[in-house]
Coordinates of C-alpha atoms and ligand atoms in Angstrom, one line a residue:
X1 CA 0.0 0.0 0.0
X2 CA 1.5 3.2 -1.0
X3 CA 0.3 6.9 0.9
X4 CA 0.3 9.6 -1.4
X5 CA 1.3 12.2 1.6
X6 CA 0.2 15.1 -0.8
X7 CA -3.0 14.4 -0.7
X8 CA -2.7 15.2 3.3
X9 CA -1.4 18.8 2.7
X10 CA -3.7 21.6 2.1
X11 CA -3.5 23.1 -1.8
X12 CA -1.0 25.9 -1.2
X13 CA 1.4 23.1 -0.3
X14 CA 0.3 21.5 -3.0
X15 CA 0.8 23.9 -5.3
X16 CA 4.6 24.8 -4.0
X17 CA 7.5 24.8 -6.1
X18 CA 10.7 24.1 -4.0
X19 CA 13.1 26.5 -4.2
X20 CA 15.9 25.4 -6.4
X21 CA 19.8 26.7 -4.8
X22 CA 22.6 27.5 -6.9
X23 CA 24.8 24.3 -7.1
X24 CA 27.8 23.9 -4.8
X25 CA 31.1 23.5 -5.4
X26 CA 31.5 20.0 -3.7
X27 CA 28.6 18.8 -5.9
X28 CA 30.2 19.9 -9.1
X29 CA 33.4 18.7 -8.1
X30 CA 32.0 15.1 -7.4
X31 CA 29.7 14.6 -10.6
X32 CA 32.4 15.9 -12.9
X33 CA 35.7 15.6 -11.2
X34 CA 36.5 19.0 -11.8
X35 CA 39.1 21.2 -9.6
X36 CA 39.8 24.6 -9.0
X37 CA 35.5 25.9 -9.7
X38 CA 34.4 29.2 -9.3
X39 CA 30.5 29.4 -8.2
X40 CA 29.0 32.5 -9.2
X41 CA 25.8 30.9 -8.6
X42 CA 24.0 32.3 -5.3
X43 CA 25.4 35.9 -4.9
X44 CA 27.4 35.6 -2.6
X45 CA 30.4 37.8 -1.0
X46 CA 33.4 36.9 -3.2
X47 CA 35.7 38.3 -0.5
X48 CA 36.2 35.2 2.1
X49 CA 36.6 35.9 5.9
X50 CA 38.6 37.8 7.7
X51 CA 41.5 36.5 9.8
X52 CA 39.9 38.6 12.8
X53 CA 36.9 37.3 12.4
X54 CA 37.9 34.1 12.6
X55 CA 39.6 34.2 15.4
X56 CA 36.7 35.7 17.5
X57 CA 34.7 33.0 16.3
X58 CA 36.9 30.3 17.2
X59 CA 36.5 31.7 21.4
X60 CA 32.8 30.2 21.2
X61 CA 33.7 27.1 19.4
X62 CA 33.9 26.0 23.2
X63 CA 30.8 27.4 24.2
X64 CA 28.5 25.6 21.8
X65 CA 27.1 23.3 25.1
X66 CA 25.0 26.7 25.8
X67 CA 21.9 28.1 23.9
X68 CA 22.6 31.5 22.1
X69 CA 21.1 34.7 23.6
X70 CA 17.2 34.1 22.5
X71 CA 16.4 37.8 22.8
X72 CA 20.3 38.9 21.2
X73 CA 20.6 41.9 23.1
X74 CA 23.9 42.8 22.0
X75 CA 23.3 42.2 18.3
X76 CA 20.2 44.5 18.9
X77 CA 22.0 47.1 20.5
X78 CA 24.1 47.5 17.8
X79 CA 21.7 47.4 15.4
X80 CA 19.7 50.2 16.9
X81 CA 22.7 52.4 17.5
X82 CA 24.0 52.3 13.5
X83 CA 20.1 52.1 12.3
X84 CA 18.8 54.8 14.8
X85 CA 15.9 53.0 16.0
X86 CA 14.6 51.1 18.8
X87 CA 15.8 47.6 19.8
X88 CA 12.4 47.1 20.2
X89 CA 11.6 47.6 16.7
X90 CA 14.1 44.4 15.0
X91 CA 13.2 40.7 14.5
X92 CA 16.0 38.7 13.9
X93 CA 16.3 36.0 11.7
X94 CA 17.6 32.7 10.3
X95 CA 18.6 34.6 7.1
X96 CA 16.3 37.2 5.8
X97 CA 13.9 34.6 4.5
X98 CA 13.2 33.0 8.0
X99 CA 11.5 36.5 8.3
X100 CA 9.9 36.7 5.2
X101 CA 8.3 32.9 6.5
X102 CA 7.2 34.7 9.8
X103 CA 5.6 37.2 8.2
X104 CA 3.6 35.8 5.8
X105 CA 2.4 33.6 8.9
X106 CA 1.9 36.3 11.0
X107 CA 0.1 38.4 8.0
X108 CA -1.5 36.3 5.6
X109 CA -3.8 32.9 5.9
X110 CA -6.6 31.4 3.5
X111 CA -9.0 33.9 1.9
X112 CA -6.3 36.7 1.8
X113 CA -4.1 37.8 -1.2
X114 CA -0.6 38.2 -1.4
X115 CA 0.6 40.4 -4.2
X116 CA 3.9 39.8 -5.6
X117 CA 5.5 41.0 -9.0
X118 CA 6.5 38.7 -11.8
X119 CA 10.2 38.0 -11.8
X120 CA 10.5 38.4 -8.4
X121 CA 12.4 36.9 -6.0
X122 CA 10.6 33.0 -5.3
X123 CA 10.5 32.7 -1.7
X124 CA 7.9 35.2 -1.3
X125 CA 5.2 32.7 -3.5
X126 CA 6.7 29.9 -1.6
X127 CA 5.9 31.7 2.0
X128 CA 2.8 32.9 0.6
X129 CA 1.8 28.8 -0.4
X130 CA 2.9 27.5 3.1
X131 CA 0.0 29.6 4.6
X132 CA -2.3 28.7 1.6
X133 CA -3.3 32.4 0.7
X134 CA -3.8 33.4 -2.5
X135 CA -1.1 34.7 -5.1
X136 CA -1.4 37.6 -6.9
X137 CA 1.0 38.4 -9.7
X138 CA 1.2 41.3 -11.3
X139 CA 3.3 41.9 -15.0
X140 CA 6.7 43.1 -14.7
X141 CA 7.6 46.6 -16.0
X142 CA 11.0 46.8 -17.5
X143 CA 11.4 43.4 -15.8
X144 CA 11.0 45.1 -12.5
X145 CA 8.1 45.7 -10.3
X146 CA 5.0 47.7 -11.7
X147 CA 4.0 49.8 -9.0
X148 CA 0.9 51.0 -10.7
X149 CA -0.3 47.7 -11.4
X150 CA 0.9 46.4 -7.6
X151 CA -1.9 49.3 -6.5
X152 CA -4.0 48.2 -9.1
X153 CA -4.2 44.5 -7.7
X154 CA -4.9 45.7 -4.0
X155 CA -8.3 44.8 -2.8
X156 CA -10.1 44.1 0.3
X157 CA -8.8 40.5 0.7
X158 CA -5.2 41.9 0.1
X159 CA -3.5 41.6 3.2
X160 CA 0.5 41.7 2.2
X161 CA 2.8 42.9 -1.0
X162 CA 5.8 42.2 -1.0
X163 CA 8.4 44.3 -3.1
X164 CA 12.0 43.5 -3.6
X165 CA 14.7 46.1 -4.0
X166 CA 16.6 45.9 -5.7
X167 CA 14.7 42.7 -7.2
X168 CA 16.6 39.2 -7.5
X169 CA 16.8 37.9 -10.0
X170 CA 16.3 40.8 -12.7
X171 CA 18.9 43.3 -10.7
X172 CA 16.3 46.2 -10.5
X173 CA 15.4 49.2 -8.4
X174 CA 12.8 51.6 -7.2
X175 CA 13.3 55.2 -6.6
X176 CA 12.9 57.0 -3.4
X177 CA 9.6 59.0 -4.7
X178 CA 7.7 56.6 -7.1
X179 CA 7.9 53.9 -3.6
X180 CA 7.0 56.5 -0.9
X181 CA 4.1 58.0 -3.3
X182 CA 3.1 54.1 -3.8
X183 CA 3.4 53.7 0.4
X184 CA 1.0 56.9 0.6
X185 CA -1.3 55.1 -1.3
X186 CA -1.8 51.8 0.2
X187 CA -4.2 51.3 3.2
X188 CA -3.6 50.3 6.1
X189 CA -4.4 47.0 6.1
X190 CA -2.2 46.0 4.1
X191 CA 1.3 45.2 5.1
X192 CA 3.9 46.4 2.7
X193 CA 7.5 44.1 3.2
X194 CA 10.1 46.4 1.6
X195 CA 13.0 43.1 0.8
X196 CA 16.4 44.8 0.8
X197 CA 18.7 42.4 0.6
X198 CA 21.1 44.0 -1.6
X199 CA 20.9 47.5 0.0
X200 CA 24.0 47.9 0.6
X201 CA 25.6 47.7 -2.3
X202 CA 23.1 50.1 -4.0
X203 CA 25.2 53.3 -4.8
X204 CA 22.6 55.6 -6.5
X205 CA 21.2 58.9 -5.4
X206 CA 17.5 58.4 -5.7
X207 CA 17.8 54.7 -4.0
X208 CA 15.7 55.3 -0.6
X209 CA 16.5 55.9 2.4
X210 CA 13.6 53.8 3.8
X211 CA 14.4 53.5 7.3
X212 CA 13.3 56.7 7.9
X213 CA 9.8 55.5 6.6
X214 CA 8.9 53.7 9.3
X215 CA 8.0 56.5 11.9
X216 CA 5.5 57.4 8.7
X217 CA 3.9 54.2 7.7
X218 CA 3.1 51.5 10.5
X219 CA 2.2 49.0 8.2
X220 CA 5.6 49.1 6.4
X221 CA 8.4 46.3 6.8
X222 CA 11.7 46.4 5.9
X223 CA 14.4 43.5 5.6
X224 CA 17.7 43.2 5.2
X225 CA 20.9 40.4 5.6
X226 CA 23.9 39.9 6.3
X227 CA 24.3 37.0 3.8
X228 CA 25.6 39.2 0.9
X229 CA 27.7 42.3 1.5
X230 CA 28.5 41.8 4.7
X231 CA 29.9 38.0 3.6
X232 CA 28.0 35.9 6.3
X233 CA 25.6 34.0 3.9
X234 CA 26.5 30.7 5.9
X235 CA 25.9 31.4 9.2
X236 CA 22.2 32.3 8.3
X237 CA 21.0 35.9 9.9
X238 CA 19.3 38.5 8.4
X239 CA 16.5 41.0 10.3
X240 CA 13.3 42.9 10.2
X241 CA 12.9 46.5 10.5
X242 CA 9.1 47.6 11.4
X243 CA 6.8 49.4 14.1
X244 CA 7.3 47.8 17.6
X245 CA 3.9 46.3 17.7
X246 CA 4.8 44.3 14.4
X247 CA 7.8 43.2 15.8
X248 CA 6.1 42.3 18.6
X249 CA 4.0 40.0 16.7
X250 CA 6.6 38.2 14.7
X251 CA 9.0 38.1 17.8
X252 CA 6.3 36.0 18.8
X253 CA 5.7 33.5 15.8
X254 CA 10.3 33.5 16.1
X255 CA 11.5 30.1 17.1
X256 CA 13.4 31.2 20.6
X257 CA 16.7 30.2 19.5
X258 CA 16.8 30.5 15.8
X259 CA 20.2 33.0 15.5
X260 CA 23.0 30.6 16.7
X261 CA 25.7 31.7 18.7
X262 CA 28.2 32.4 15.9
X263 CA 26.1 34.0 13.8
X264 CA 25.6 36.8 16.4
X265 CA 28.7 37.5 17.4
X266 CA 29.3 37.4 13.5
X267 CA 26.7 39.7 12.9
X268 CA 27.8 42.3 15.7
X269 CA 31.3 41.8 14.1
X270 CA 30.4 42.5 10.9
X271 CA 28.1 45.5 11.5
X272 CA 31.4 47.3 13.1
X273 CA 33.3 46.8 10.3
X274 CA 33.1 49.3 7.9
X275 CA 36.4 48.5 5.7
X276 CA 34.9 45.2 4.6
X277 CA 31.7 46.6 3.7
X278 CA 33.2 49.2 1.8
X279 CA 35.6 46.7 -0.1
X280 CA 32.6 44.5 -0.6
X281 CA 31.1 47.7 -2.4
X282 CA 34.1 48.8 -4.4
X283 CA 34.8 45.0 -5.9
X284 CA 30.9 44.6 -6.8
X285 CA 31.8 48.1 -8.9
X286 CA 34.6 47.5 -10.6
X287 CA 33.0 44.0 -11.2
X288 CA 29.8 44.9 -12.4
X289 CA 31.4 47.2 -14.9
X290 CA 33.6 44.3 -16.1
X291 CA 31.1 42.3 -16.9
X292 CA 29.1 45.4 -18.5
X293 CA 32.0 46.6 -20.6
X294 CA 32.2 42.6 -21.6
X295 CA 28.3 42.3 -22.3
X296 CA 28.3 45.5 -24.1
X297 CA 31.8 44.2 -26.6
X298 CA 30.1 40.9 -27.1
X299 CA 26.5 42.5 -28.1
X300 CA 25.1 40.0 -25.2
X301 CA 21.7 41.7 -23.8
X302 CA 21.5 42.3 -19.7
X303 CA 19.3 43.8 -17.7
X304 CA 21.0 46.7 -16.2
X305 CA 21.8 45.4 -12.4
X306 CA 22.4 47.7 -9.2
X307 CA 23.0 44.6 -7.1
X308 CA 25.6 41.9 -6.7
X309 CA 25.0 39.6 -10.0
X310 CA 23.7 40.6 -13.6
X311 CA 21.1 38.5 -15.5
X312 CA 21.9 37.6 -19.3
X313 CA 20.7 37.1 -22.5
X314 CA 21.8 33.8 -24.1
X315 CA 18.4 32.2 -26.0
X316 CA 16.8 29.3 -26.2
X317 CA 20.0 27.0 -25.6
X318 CA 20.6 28.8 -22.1
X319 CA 20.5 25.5 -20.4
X320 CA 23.1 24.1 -22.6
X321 CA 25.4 26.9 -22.1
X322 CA 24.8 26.6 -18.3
X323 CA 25.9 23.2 -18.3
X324 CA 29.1 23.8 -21.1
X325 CA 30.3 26.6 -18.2
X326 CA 29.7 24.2 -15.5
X327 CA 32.5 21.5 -17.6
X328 CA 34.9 24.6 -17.7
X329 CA 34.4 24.7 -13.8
X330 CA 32.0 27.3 -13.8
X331 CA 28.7 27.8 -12.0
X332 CA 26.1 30.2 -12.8
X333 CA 22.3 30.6 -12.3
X334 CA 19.6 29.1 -14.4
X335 CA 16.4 30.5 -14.1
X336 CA 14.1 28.7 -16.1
X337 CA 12.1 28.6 -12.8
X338 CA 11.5 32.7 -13.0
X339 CA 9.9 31.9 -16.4
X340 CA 13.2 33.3 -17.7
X341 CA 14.2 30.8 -19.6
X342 CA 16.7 32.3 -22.2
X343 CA 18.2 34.1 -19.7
X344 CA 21.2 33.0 -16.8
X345 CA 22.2 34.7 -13.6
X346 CA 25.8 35.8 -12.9
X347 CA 27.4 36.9 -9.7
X348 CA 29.7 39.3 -9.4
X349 CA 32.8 37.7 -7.9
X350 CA 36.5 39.0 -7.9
X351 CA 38.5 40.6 -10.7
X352 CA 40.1 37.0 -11.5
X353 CA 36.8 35.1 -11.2
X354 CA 34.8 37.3 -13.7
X355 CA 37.4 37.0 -16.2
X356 CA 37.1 33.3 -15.7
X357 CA 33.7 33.8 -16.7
X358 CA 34.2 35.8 -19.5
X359 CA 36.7 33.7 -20.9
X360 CA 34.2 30.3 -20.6
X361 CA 31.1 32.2 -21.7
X362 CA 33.3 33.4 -24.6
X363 CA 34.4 29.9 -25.8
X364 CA 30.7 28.9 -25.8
X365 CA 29.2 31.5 -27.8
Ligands
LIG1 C1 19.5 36.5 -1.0 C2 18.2 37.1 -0.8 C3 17.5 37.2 0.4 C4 18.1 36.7 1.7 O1 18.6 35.6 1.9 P1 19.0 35.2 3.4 O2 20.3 34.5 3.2 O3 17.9 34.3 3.8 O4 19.1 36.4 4.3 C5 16.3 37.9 0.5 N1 15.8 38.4 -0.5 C6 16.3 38.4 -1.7 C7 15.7 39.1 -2.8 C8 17.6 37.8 -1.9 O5 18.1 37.7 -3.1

């Protein structure tokens, strides 16, 4: 007798698409023997860890018999201080996305909408599915969010939008004035998650400053991480930025202990150091105009990218070329799965690493 366990779930579960992560190193390594990769698959920080790092780390190796600080005041504290706002106003998570999970739990259920934009980034439909409420997808402008058609879409059932900026996987932004005009317009019942999980690397003058939103709109949430620029992706913490009262509620939906000891002090570490984020900054420049001035000499089409990676242009046979780079011992991104399927995602890695990629794209093309 065979249990088909699906039929157990409710239909959002049913209708969930698992997210799909860039492949590791190890796994390429071991189906194709290959040495010496580069993975420029998952945007992460190119720039390793620091020694000093390390070696604070290393002093709680010993320590791992206790539970981490549930409530991480120190993390907080140092949060508030560089963030100017209350400690009582952050909700820490297991990356960013365990936060995007509690909101949509805390925010959404069956019978209410979700509204997300095509293209965006897939863990908002797959947090949205867990809680089986309904998905609404609006068209992409310019492959970014339609903010018109994101206001459009708002009804009485709506209860959360999520917006990504910049967006993953399509690299683009919102301005400062079209967002806060597009804030002004929603009501308050509807909880607007602002994902910013590439903030810091954003250099332009009308990028906003949305932190000081949140004194104006109480239904607005902001996230961000510390799994890109600030290098940490493995240790898993990110946060949310809202009202007190809606960190209140998700601080209640948190698991007690899901920040674990290292990636606190890691965190704290990391928010003090302002010569790695700046170095993080300055290689994603000179990096993202590499692989421009390469994109632009080759005649390959990209969406123009303010993040850490650029998506490309490569047809019909993109999964072919994805798996030619992967025998030259490099990984990109697929993303057939954002209905994209011509296209491939590239991080932006060091000097040395993007050539690597130039080079194998080159011999493919
Ligand atoms: C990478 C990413 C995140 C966060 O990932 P975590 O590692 O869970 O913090 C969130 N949103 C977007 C759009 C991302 O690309």
């Amino acid at each position: 007798m065979s249990l088909d366990a699906l039929t157990l779930t409710h239909s959002g579960i049913q209708s969930l698409q698992p997210y799909v992560p860039g492949k590791p190193v190890e796994e390429l390594e071991r189906e194709l023997g290959i040495k010496d990769s580069v993975k420029l698959a998952s945007n992460e920080s190119p720039l390793g860890v620091n020694q000093a790092l390390l070696a604070e780390l290393s002093g709680y190796l010993g320590k791992v018999n206790l539970y981490p600080d549930a409530n991480a005041y120190q993390l907080k504290q140092a949060l508030s201080a560089q963030l100017g706002l209350s400690a009582s106003q952050f909700t820490l998570g297991n990356g960013s996305n365990d936060v995007l999970d509690m909101i949509a739990r805390a925010f959404a259920g069956p019978g209410q909408q979700v509204i997300v934009s095509e293209f965006a980034f897939l863990v908002y439909p797959i947090v949205a599915k867990l809680v089986n409420a309904d998905l609404v997808t609006t068209p992409a402008l310019d492959w970014g969010h339609d903010l018109s058609a994101m206001k459009a879409a708002i009804t009485e059932k709506t209860s959360l939008i999520f917006i990504a900026n910049p967006n993953n996987p399509t690299g683009t932004w919102l301005k400062s004035a079209a967002l806060k005009s597009f804030l002004e317009g929603v009501p308050e019942h509807v909880i607007v998650v602002l994902d910013e999980a590439y903030f810091e690397y954003v250099t332009e003058a009308d990028y906003p400053d949305s932190v000081k939103w949140l004194s104006t709109f109480p239904n607005l949430i902001i996230t961000r991480t510390f799994s890109k620029a600030y290098g940490l992706a493995g240790l898993r913490i990110g946060y949310a930025m809202s009202s007190p009262a809606i960190a209140d509620i998700l601080n209640r939906i948190r698991q007690p202990f899901n920040n674990n000891v290292f990636a606190l002090i890691a965190a704290e570490k990391a928010l003090s150091d302002a010569e790695f984020l700046r170095e993080s900054v300055a290689v994603n420049q000179q990096g993202l105009v590499q692989l421009m001035t390469f994109f632009n000499e080759r005649g390959i089409e990209y969406i123009p990218s303010v993040a850490n990676f650029i998506t490309f242009r490569v047809g019909p046979n993109a999964m072919d070329i994805y798996n030619q780079l992967l025998r030259k011992g490099v990984i990109v991104r697929p993303i057939a799965n954002y209905n994209m399927p011509h296209y491939l995602r590239v991080s932006i890695g060091l000097a040395a690493q993007n050539q690597r990629f130039i080079h194998a794209l080159s011999e493919c093309l």
